[in-house]
Amino acid sequence: MSVCYHCGEMLPEGKIGRTEECRRCGRPLHVCRNCLFYDTTVSGRCREEAAEIVADKEQANFCEYFRPGESAFRKTEPTDEVRRRFDSLFRKESL
């Protein structure tokens, strides 16, 4: 199941056109960040070697190798425990 990289909304089945947008957040869907080949660990952030380099990975593009990926969405909100630990780093202790 493919999801929007930005909000996690399930993507429509089938081919995604260049101008399609997410029904939840309104972001373009035919973007590198939603693609099966998107990979931050490789040069150009794309595992498809024949694809042209796309500068903005979050803007709609004309890449003919685009395939919806299944793990595009990464929840980045910190958990309560992580937030508490982070905040404790900056609290001044009374002496």
C-alpha positions as semicolon CSV with decimal commas, in nm:
position;residue;x (nm);y (nm);z (nm)
1;M;0,000;0,000;0,000
2;S;0,146;0,334;-0,107
3;V;0,109;0,647;0,106
4;C;0,180;1,019;0,075
5;Y;0,533;1,098;0,195
6;H;0,408;1,411;0,374
7;C;0,091;1,309;0,561
8;G;0,061;0,930;0,532
9;E;-0,268;0,934;0,337
10;M;-0,320;0,621;0,124
11;L;-0,253;0,689;-0,244
12;P;-0,502;0,596;-0,516
13;E;-0,449;0,259;-0,684
14;G;-0,295;0,252;-1,030
15;K;-0,090;0,507;-1,219
16;I;-0,036;0,848;-1,059
17;G;-0,043;1,138;-1,301
18;R;0,200;1,428;-1,290
19;T;-0,062;1,679;-1,171
20;E;-0,234;1,464;-0,907
21;E;-0,236;1,592;-0,551
22;C;-0,292;1,429;-0,214
23;R;-0,656;1,454;-0,113
24;R;-0,556;1,517;0,250
25;C;-0,261;1,760;0,242
26;G;-0,273;1,887;-0,119
27;R;0,092;1,804;-0,193
28;P;0,183;1,673;-0,540
29;L;0,198;1,292;-0,558
30;H;0,420;1,233;-0,864
31;V;0,733;1,332;-0,671
32;C;1,063;1,160;-0,592
33;R;0,978;1,134;-0,222
34;N;0,679;0,910;-0,310
35;C;0,877;0,691;-0,549
36;L;0,990;0,332;-0,502
37;F;1,338;0,430;-0,626
38;Y;1,388;0,723;-0,382
39;D;1,683;0,648;-0,156
40;T;1,874;0,903;0,052
41;T;2,179;0,674;0,074
42;V;2,267;0,686;-0,298
43;S;2,398;0,959;-0,525
44;G;2,115;1,172;-0,661
45;R;1,881;1,004;-0,409
46;C;1,754;0,768;-0,680
47;R;1,830;0,399;-0,730
48;E;1,712;0,408;-1,092
49;E;2,039;0,474;-1,273
50;A;1,877;0,574;-1,604
51;A;1,657;0,843;-1,447
52;E;1,746;1,208;-1,490
53;I;1,840;1,394;-1,173
54;V;1,549;1,591;-1,024
55;A;1,659;1,889;-0,813
56;D;1,350;1,929;-0,593
57;K;1,242;1,589;-0,464
58;E;0,910;1,725;-0,332
59;Q;0,782;1,889;-0,654
60;A;0,589;1,721;-0,933
61;N;0,815;1,599;-1,213
62;F;0,806;1,420;-1,548
63;C;1,015;1,117;-1,450
64;E;0,903;0,817;-1,653
65;Y;1,053;0,574;-1,400
66;F;0,823;0,688;-1,118
67;R;0,662;0,401;-0,927
68;P;0,467;0,461;-0,604
69;G;0,673;0,345;-0,308
70;E;0,536;0,166;-0,004
71;S;0,743;0,330;0,269
72;A;0,747;0,699;0,177
73;F;0,586;0,834;0,496
74;R;0,805;0,874;0,802
75;K;0,633;1,006;1,112
76;T;0,871;1,264;1,254
77;E;0,682;1,387;1,557
78;P;0,872;1,301;1,873
79;T;0,708;1,079;2,127
80;D;0,622;1,227;2,467
81;E;0,921;1,051;2,623
82;V;1,163;1,184;2,360
83;R;1,020;1,535;2,397
84;R;1,053;1,518;2,780
85;R;1,417;1,409;2,756
86;F;1,496;1,681;2,503
87;D;1,333;1,950;2,717
88;S;1,520;1,829;3,025
89;L;1,851;1,906;2,852
90;F;1,771;2,277;2,862
91;R;1,617;2,310;3,207
92;K;1,828;2,488;3,461
93;E;1,857;2,308;3,787
94;S;1,833;2,524;4,096
95;L;2,147;2,511;4,304
